[in-house]
CSV table of C-alpha atoms in Angstrom, one decimal:
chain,number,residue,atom,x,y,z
A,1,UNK,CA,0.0,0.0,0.0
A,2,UNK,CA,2.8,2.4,0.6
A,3,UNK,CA,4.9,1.7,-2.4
A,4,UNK,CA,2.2,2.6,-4.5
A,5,UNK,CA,1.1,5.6,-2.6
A,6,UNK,CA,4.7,6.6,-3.2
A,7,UNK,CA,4.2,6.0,-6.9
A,8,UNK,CA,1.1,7.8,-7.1
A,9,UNK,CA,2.5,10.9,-6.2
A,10,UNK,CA,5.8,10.5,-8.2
A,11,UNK,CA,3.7,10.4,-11.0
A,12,UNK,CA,1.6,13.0,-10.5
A,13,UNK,CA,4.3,15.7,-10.2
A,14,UNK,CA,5.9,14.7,-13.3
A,15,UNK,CA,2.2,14.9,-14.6
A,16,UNK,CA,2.3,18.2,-13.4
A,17,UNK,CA,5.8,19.4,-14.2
A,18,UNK,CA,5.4,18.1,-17.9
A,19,UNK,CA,1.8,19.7,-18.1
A,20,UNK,CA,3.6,23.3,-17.2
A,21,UNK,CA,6.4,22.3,-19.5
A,22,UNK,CA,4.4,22.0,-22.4
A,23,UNK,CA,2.1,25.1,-21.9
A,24,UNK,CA,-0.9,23.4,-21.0
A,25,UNK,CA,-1.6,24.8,-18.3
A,26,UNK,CA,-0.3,28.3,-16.8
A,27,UNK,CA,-0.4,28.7,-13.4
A,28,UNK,CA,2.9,27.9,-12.5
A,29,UNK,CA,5.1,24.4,-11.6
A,30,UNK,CA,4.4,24.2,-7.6
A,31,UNK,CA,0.9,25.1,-8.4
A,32,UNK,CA,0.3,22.3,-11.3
A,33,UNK,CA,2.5,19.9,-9.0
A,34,UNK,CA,0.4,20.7,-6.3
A,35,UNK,CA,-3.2,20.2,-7.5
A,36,UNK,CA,-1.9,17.2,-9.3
A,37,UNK,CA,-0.7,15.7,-6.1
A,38,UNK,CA,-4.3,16.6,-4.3
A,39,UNK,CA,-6.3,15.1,-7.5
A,40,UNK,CA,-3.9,11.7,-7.1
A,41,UNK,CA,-4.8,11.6,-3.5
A,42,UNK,CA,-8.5,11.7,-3.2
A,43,UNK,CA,-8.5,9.3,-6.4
A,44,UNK,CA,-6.0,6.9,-4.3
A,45,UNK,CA,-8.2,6.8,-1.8
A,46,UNK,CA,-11.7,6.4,-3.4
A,47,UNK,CA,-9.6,3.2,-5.0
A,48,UNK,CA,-9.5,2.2,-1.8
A,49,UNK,CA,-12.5,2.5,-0.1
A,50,UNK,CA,-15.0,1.4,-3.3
A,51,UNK,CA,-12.6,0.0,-5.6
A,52,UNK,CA,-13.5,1.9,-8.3
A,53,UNK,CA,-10.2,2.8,-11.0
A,54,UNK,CA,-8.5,2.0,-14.2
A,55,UNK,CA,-6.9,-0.9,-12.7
A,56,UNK,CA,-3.6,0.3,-12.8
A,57,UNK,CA,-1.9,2.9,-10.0
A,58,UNK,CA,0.1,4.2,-12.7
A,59,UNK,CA,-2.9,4.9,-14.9
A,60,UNK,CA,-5.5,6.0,-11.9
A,61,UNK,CA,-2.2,8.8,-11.1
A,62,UNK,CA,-1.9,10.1,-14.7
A,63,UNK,CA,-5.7,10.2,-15.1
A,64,UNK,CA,-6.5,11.9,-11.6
A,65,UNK,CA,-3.7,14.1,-12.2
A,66,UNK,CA,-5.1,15.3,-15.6
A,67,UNK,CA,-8.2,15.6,-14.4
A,68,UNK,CA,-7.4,17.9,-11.8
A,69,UNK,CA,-5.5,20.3,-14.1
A,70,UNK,CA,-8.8,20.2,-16.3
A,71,UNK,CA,-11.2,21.0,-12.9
A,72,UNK,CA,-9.2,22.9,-10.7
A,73,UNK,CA,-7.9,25.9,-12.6
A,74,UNK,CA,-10.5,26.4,-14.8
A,75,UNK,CA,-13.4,26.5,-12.3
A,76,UNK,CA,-11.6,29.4,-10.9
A,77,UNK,CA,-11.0,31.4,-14.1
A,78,UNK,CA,-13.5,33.6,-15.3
């Protein structure tokens, strides 16, 4: 459970470093790297509690991770 805890949020800050790289997003590497990190987390953990994922960790961390770039910042833009 640990190791892959670990692993989730490796993954989602190079998810989030790579996403700022690139340009698709804007609002700034510890801020992309954060909200990837929260997004991994709360997907981690509905994993499991309901079992409910990709079946991967590796692919529940990139998906979360995206997802939260997609939600976060631009529910807060006007």
């Amino acid at each position: 459970m640990f190791p892959s805890m670990i692993g989730t949020v490796i993954i989602a800050g190079i998810v989030g470093y790579i996403s700022e790289n690139t340009g698709f997003t804007r609002n700034g590497f510890l801020q992309s790297i954060i909200i990837c990190v929260g997004g991994a987390f709360v997907f981690y953990f509905v994993r499991l509690m309901f079992g409910i994922g990709f079946g991967s960790h590796g692919l529940n961390a990139i998906a979360s991770s995206v997802g939260a770039l997609v939600i976060v910042p631009t529910h807060w833009r006007k």
